[in-house]
Coordinates of N, CA and C in Angstrom, one line a residue:
X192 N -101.3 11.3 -108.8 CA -100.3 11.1 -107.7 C -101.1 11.0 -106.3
X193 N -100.9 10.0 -105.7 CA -101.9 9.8 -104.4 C -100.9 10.6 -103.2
X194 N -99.7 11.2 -103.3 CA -98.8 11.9 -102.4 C -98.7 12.9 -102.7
X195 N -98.3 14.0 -101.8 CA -97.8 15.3 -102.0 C -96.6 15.3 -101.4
X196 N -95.8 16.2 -102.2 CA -94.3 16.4 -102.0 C -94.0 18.0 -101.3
X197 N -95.1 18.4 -101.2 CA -94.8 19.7 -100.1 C -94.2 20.0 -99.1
X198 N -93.9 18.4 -98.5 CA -93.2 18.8 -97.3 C -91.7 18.3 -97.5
X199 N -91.3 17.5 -98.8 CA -90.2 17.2 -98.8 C -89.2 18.0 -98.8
X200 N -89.2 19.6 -98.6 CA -88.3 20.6 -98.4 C -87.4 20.1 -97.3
X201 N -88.6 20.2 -96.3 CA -87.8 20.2 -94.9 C -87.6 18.4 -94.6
X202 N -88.4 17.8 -94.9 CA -88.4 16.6 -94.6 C -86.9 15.8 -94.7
X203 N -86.3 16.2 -96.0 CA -85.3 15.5 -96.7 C -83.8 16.7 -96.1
X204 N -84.0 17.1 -95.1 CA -83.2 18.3 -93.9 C -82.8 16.9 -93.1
X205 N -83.4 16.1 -92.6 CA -83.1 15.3 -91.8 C -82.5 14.1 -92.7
X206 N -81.2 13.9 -91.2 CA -80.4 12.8 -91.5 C -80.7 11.5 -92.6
X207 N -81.8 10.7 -91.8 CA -82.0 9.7 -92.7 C -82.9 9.9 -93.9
X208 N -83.4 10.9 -93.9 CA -83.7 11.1 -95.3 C -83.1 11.4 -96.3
X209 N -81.6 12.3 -95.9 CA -81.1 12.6 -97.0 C -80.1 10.9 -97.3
X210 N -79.9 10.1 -96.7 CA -79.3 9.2 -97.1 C -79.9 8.2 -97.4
X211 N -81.4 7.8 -97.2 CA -82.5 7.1 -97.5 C -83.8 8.1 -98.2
X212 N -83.6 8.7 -99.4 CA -85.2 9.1 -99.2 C -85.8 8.2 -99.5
X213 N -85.9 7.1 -99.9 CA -86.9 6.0 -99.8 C -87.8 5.8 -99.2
X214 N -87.5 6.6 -97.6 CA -88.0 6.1 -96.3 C -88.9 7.2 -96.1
X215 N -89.2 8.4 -97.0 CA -89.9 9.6 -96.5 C -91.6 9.1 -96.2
X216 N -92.3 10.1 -95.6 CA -93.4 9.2 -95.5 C -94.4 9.1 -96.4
X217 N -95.3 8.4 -96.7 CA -96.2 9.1 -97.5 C -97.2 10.2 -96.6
X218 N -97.2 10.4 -97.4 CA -98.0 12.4 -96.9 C -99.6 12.5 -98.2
X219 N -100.7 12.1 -97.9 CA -101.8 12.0 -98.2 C -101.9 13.0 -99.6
X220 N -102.0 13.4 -100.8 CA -101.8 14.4 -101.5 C -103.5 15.2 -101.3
X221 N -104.3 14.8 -100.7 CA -105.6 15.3 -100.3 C -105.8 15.4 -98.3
X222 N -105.1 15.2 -97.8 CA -104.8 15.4 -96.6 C -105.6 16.9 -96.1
X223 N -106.1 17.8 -96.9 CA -106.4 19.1 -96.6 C -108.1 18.9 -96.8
X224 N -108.3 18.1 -97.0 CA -110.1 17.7 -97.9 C -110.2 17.1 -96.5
X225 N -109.6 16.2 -95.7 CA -110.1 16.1 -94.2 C -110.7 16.4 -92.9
X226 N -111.2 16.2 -91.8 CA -111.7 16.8 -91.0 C -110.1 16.5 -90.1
X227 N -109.7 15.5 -89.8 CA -108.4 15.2 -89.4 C -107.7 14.5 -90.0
X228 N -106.4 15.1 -89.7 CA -105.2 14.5 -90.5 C -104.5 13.1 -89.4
X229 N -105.0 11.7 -89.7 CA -104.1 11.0 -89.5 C -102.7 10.3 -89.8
X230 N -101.8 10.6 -88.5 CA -100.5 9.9 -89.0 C -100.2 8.5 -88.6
X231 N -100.6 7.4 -89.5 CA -100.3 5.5 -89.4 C -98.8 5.6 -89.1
X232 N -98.4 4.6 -88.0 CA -96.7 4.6 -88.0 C -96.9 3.1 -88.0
X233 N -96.1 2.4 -89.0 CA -96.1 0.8 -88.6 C -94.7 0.4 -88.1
X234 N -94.3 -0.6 -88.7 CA -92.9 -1.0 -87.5 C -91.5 -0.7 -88.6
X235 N -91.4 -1.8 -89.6 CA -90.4 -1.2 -90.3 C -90.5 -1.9 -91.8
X236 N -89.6 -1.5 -93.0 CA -89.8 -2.2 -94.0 C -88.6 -3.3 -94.1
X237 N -88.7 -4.0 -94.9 CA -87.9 -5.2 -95.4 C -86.9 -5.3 -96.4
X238 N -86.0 -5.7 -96.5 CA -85.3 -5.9 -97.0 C -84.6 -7.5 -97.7
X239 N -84.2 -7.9 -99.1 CA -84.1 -9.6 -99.0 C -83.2 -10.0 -98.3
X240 N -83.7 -11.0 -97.9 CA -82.4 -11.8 -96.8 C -80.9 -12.0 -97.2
X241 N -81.1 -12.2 -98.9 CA -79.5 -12.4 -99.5 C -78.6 -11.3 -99.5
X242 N -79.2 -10.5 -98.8 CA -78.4 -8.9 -99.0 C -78.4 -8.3 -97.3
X243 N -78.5 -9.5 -96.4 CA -78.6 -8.8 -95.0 C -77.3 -8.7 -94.4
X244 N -76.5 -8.2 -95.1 CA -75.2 -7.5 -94.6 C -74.8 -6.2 -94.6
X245 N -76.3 -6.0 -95.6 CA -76.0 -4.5 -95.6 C -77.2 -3.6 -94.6
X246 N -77.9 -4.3 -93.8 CA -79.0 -4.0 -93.2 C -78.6 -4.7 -91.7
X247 N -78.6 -5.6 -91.8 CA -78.3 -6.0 -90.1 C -76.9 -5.3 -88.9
X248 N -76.5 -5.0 -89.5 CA -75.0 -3.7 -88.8 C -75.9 -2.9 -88.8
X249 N -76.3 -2.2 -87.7 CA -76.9 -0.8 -87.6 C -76.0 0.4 -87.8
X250 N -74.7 0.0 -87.3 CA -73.7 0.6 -87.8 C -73.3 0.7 -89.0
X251 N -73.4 0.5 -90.0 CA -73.0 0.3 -91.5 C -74.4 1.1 -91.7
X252 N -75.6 0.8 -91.1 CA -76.9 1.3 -91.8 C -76.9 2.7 -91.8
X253 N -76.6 3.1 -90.5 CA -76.6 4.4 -90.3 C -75.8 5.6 -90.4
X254 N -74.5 5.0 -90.0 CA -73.5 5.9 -90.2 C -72.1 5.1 -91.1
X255 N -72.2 4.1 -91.8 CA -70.9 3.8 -92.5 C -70.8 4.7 -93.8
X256 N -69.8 3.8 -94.9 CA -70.1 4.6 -96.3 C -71.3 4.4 -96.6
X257 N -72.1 5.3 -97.7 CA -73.1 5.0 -98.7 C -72.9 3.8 -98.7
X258 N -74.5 3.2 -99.0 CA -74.8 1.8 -99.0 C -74.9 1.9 -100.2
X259 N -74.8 1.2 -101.6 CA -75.0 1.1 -102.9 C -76.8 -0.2 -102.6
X260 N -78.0 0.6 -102.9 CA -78.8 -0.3 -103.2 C -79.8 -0.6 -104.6
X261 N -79.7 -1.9 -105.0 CA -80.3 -2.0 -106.7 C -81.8 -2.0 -106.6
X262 N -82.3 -1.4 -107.6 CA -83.9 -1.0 -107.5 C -84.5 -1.7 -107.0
X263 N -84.3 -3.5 -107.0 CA -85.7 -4.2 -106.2 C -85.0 -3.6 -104.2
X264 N -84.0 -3.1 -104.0 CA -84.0 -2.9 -102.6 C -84.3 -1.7 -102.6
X265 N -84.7 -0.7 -103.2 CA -84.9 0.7 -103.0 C -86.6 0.6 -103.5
X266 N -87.0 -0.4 -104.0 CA -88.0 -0.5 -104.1 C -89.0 -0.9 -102.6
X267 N -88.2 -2.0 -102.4 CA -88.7 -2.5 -100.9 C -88.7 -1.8 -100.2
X268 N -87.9 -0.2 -99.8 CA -87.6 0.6 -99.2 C -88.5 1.6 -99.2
X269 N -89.5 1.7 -99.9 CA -90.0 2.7 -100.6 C -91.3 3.0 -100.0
X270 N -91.6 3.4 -98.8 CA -93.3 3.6 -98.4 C -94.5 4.2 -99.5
X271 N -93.6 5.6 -100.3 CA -94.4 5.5 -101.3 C -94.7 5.0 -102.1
X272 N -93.7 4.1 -103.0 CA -94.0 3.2 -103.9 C -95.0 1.7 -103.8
X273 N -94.4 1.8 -102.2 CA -95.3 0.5 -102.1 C -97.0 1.1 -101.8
X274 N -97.3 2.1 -101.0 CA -98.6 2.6 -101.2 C -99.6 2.8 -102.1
X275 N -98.4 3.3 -103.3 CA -98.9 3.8 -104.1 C -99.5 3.1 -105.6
X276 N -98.8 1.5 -105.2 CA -99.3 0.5 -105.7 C -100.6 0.2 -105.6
X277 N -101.0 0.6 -104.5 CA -102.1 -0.2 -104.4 C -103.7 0.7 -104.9
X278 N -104.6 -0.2 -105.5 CA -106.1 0.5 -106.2 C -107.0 -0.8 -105.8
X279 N -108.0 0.3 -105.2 CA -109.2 -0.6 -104.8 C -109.2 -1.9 -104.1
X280 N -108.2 -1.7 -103.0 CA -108.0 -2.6 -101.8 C -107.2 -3.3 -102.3
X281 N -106.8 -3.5 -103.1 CA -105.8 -4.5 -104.2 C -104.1 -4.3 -104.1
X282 N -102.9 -5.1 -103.6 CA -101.9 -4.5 -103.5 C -101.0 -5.6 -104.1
X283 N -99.3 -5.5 -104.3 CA -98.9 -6.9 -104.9 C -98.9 -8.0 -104.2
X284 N -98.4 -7.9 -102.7 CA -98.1 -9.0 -102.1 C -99.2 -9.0 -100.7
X285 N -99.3 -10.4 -100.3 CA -99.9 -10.4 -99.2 C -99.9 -9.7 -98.0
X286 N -98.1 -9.3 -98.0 CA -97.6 -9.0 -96.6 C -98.0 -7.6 -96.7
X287 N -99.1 -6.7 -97.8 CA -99.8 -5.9 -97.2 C -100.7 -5.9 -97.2
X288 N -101.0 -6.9 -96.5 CA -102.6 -6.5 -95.9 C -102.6 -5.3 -94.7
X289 N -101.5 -4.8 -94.4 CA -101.7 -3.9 -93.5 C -102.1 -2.6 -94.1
X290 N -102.3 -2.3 -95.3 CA -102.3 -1.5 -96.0 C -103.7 -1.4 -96.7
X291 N -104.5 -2.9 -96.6 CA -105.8 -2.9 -97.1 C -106.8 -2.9 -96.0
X292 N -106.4 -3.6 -94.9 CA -107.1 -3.4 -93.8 C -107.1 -1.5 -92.9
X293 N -106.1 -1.0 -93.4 CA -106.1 0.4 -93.0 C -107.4 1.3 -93.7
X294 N -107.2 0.9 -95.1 CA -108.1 1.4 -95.7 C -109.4 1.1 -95.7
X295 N -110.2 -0.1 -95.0 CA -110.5 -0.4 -95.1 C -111.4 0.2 -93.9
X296 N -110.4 0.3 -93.0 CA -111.2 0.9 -91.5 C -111.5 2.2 -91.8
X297 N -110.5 3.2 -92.8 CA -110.9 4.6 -93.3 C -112.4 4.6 -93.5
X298 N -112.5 3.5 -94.8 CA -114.0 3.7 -95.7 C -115.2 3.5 -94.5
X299 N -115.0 2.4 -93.3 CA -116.1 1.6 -92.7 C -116.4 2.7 -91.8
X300 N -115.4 3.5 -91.4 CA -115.5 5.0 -90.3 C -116.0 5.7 -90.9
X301 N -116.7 5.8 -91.9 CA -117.7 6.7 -92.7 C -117.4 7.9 -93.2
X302 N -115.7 7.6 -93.8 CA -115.4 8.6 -94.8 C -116.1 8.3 -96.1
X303 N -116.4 9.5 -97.0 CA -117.2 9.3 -98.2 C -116.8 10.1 -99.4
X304 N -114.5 10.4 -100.0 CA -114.4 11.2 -100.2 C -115.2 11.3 -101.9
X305 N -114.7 11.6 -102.8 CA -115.1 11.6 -103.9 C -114.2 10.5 -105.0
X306 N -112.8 10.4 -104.5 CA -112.1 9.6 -104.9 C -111.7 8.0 -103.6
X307 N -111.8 7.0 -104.1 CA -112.1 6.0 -103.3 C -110.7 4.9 -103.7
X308 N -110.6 5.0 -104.7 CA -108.8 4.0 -105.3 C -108.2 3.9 -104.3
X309 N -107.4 5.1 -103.5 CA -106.7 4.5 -102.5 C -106.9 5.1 -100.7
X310 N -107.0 5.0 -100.1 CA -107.8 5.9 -99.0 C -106.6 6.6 -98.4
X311 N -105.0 6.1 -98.7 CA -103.9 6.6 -98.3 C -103.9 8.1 -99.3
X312 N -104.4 8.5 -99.7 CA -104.8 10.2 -100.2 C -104.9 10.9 -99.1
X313 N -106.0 10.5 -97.8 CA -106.4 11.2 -96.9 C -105.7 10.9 -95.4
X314 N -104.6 10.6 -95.4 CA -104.1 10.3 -94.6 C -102.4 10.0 -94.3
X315 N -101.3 10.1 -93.5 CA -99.9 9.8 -94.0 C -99.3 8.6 -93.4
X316 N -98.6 7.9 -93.7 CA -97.5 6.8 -93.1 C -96.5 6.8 -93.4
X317 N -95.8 6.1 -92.4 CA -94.6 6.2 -91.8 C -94.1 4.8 -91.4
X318 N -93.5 4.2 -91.3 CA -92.6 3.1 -90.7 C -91.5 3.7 -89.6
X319 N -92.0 3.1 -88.6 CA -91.1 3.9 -87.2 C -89.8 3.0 -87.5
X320 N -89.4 2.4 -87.5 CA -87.6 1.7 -87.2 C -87.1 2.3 -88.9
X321 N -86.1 2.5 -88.8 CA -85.4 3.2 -90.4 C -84.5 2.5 -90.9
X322 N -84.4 1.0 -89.9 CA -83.5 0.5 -90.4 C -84.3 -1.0 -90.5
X323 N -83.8 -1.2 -92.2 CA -85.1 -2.5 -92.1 C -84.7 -3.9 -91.6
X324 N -86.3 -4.6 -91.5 CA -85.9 -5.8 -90.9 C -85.3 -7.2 -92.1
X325 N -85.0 -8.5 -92.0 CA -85.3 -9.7 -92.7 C -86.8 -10.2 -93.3
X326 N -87.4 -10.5 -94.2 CA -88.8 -10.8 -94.8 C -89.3 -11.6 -93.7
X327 N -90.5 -11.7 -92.6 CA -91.1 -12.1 -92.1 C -90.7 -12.6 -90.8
X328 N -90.1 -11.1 -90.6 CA -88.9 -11.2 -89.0 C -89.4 -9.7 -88.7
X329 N -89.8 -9.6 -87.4 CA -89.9 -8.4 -86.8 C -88.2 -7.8 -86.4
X330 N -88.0 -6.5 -86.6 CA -86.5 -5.8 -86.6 C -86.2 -6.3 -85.3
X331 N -85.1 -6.8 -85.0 CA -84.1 -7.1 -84.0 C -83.5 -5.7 -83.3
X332 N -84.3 -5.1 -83.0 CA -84.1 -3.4 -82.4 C -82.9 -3.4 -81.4
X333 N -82.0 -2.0 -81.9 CA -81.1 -2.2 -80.8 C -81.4 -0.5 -80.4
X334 N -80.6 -0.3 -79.4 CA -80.5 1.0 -78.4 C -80.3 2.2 -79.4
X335 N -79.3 2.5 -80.6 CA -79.4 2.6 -81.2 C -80.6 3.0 -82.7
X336 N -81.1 2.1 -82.9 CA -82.8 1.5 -83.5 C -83.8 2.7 -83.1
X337 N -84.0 2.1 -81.8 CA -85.4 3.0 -80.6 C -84.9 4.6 -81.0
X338 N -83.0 4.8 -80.6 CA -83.3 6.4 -80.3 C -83.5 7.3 -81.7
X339 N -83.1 6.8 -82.7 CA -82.9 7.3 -84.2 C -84.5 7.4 -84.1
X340 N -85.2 6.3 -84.6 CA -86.4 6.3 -84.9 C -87.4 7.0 -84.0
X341 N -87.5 7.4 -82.7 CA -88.1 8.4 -82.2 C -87.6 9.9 -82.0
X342 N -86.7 9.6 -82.0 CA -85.9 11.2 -82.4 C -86.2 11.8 -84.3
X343 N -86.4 10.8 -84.9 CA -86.6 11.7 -86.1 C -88.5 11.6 -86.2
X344 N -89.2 10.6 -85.4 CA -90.4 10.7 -85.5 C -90.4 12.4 -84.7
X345 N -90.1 12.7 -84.0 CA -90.0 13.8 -83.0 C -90.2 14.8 -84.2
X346 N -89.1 14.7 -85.3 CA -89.1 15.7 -85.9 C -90.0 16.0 -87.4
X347 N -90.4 14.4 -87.4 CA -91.4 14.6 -88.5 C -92.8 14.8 -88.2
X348 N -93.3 15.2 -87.3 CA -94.2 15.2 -86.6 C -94.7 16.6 -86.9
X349 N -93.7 18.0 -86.7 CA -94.2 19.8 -86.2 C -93.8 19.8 -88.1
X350 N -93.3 19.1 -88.6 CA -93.3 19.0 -90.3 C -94.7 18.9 -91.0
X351 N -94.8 18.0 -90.7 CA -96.4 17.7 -91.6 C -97.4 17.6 -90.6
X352 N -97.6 18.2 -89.7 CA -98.9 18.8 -89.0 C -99.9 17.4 -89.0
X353 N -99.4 16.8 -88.5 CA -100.8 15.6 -88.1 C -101.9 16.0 -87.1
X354 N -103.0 15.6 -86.8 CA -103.8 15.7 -85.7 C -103.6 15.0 -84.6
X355 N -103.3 13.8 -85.4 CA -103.5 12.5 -84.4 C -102.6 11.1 -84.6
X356 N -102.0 10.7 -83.9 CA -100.7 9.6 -84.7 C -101.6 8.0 -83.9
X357 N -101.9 7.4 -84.9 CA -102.0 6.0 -84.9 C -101.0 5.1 -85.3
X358 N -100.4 4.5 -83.5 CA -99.1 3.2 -84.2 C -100.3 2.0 -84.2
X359 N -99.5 1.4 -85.8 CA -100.0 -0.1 -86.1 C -98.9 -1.2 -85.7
X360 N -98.0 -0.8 -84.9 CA -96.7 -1.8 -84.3 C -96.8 -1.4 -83.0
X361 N -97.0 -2.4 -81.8 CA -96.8 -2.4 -80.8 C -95.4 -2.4 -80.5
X362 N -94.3 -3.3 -81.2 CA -93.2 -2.7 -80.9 C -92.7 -1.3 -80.8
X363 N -93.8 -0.6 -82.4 CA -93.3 1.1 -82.4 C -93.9 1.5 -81.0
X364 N -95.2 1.3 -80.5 CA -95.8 2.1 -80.0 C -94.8 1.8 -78.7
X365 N -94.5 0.4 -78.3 CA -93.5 0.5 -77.0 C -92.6 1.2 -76.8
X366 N -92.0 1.9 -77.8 CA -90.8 2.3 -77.9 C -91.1 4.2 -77.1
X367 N -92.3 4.8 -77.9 CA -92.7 6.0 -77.7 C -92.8 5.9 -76.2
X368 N -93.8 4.7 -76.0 CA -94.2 5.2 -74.4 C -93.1 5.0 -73.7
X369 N -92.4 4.2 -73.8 CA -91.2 4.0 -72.8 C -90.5 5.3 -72.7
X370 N -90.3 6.5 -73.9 CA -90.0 7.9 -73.8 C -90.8 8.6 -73.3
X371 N -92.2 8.8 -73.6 CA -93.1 9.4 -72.7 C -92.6 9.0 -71.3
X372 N -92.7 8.3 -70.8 CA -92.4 8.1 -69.2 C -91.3 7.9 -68.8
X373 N -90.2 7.7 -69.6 CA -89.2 7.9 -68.9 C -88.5 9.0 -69.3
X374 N -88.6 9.6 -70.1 CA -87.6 11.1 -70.6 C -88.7 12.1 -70.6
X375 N -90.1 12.2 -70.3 CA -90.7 12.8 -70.2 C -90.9 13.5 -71.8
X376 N -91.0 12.5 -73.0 CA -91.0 13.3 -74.2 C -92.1 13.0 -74.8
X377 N -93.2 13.7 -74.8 CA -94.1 13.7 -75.2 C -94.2 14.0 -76.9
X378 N -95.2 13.3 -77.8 CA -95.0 13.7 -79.1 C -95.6 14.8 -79.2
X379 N -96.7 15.6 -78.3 CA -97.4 16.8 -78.1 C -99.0 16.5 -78.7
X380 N -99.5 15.4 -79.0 CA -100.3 15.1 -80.2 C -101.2 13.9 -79.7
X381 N -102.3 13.7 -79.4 CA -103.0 12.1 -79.6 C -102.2 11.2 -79.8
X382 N -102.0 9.9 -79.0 CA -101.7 8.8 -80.0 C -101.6 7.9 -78.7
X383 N -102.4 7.4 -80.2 CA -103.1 6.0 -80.2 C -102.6 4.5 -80.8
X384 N -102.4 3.8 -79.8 CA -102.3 2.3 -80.3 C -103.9 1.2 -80.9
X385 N -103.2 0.5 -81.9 CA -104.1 -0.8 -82.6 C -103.4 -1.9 -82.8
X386 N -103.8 -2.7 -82.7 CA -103.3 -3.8 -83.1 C -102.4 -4.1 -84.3
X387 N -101.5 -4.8 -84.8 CA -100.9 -4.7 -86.1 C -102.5 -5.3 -87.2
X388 N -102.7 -4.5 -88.2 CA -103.8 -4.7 -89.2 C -103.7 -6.2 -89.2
X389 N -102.2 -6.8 -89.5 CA -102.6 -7.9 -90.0 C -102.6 -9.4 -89.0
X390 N -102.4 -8.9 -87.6 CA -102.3 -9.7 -86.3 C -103.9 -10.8 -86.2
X391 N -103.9 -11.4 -84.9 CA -105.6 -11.9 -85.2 C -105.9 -11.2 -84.5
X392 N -105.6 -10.1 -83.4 CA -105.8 -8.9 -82.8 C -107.1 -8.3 -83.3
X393 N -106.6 -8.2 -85.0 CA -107.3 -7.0 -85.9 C -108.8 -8.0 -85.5
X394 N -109.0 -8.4 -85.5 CA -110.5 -9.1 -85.3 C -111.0 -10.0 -84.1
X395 N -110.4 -9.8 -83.3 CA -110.2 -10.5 -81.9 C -110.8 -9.1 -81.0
X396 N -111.9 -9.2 -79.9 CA -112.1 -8.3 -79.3 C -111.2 -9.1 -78.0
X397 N -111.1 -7.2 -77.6 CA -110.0 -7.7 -76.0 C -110.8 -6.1 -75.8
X398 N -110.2 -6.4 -74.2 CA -111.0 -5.1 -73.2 C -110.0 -4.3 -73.2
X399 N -109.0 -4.2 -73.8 CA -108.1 -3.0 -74.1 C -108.1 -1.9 -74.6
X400 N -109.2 -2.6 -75.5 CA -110.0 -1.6 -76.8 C -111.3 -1.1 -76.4
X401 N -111.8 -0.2 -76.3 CA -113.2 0.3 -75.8 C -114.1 1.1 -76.8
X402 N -115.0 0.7 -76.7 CA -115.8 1.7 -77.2 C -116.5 2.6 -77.1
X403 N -117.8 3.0 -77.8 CA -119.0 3.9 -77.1 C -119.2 4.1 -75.8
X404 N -119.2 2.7 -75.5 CA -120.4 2.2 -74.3 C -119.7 1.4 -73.5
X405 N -118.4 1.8 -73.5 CA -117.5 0.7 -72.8 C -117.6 -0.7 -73.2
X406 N -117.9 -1.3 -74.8 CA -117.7 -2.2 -74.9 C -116.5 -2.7 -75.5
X407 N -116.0 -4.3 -75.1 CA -115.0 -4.2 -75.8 C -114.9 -4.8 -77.5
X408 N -113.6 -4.3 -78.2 CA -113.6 -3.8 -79.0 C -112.5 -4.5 -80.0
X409 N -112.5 -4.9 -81.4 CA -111.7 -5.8 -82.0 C -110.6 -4.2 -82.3
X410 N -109.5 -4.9 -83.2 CA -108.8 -4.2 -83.4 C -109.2 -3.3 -84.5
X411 N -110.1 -3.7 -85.3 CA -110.4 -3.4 -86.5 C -111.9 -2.1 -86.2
X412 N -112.3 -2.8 -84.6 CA -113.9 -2.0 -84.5 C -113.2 -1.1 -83.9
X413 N -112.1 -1.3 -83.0 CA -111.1 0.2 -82.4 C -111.0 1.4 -83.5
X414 N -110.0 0.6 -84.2 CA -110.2 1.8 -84.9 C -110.9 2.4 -85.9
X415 N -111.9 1.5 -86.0 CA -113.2 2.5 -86.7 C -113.6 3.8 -86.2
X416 N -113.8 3.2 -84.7 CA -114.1 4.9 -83.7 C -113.4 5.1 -83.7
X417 N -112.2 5.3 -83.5 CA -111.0 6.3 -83.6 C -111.0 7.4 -84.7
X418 N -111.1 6.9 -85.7 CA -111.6 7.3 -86.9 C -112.8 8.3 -87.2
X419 N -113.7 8.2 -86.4 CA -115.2 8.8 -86.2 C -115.3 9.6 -85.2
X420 N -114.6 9.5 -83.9 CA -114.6 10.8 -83.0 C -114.2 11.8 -83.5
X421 N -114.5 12.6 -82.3 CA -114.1 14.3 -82.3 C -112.4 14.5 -82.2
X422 N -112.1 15.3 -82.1 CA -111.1 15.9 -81.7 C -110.4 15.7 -80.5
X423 N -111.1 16.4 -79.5 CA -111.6 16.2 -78.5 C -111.5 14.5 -77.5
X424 N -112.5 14.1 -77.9 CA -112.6 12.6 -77.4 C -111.2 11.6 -78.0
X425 N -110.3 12.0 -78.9 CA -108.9 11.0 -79.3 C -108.6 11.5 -78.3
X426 N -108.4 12.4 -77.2 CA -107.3 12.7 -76.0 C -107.7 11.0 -75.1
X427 N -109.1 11.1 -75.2 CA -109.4 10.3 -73.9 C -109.2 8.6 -74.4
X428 N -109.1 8.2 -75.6 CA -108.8 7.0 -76.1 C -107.3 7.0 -76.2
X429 N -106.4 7.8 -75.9 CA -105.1 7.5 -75.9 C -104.6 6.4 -74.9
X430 N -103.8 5.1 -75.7 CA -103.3 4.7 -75.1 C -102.3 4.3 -74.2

C-alpha cells in the first residue's frame, strides 16, 4: 500500500469527507522516512460530462441529498486510487502527467529512498476544489467553491502535519492568497507555488522562479530546489 490510513480518524470528521471519502488525500505511507513532509495541492478532479448534473450545482454537490455515484465516478473521484495506479512513472491516462512529472521532480531533487515505484510514498496530495470539474475544463469556481475548499484545506493541514504545501494550480494557489491578504488567514506553513506539471510553464523558464544564484527558473527546475532546500530557506521562496 503506497498510503497510510492513520490519519483517516480525524480526517473523515470533516464534512466533505464524510460524504465524499473519495476525496481524502493521499497521505504518503512512508512520509516519516523523510527529511520533509511535502503537501502537493492540485486544482480539482473530474468527473464524465454525461453525468454533469450531478456535479455542476454546487448546491446539489454539497449540501443536497446523497448523490448516488457508480464505480467509474467514484473511481474518478478517487486521489488514492488514481495515485495509486501508478509504477515506475507509468499511469493510465495521459491527463496524469501531473502525477509523473511530480515524481519525477521528487527523484531529480536527489531523493534516493529504497523503494522507487511510486515517489507518492514520501509525500501527500490533495486536490484543492471538492467539487469536480468537466474532462478537460478547469472548475468553473463559484464563492461557494473558494470558501469550502480553503476552509477544509485549513483543516487538513494541523491533521497530517506537513512541512511545506506546494500548489500545482494557480487557480488553487489564487484562491489561498487572496485569503492570506484579505482575511488575514494564513495556512501557518511554507507555501509555495509551480506551475501546473503539465502546463509549458513546467519547462519554460520565467523570472518568477528563482534559483541559487538568482537565476531564472523552469517550472520543473523550480521545483527541484524547492525540493533540496533547507527548512529554513522554503520561508524565503514562498510565493
Amino acid at each position: 500500500m503506497k498510503y497510510t490510513t492513520q490519519f483517516d480518524k480525524e480526517l473523515l470528521k470533516l464534512p466533505i469527507y464524510q460524504r465524499y471519502p473519495e476525496l481524502l488525500p493521499q497521505i504518503g505511507s512512508d512520509i516519516d522516512s523523510v527529511k520533509k513532509h511535502f503537501l502537493f495541492i492540485g486544482e480539482s478532479h473530474y468527473l464524465p460530462i454525461e453525468r454533469e448534473e450531478i456535479h455542476t450545482d454546487h448546491d446539489k454537490w454539497y449540501s443536497g441529498p446523497e448523490i448516488e455515484l457508480n464505480q467509474k465516478e467514484r473511481y474518478w473521484l478517487s486521489t488514492r486510487e488514481i495515485i495509486g495506479k501508478g509504477e515506475n512513472r507509468k499511469y493510465e491516462s495521459r491527463a496524469h502527467s501531473i502525477y509523473i512529472n511530480i515524481e519525477k521532480a521528487m527523484l531529480d531533487s536527489g531523493m534516493n529512498p529504497p523503494l522507487k515505484d511510486n515517489m507518492f510514498r514520501y509525500c501527500s496530495f490533495m486536490n484543492f476544489f471538492l467539487r469536480p470539474a468537466c474532462p478537460n475544463i478547469s472548475i468553473n469556481d463559484s464563492h461557494i467553491d473558494r470558501e469550502t475548499a480553503f476552509r477544509n484545506l485549513q483543516k487538513v493541514i494541523p491533521i497530517i502535519q506537513p512541512d511545506a504545501v506546494v500548489f500545482v494550480s494557480k487557480m488553487a494557489y489564487n484562491v489561498a492568497k487572496w485569503y492570506k491578504e484579505n482575511e488575514a488567514a494564513d495556512l501557518g506553513l511554507p507555501t509555495i507555488s509551480v506551475p501546473h506539471p503539465g502546463s509549458a510553464w513546467w519547462n519554460r523558464k520565467s523570472s518568477k522562479y528563482v534559483g541559487p544564484s538568482g537565476e531564472s527558473q523552469s517550472g520543473k527546475e523550480h521545483l527541484h530546489y524547492i525540493l533540496s532546500v533547507s527548512y529554513t530557506h522554503l520561508r524565503a521562496h514562498e510565493t
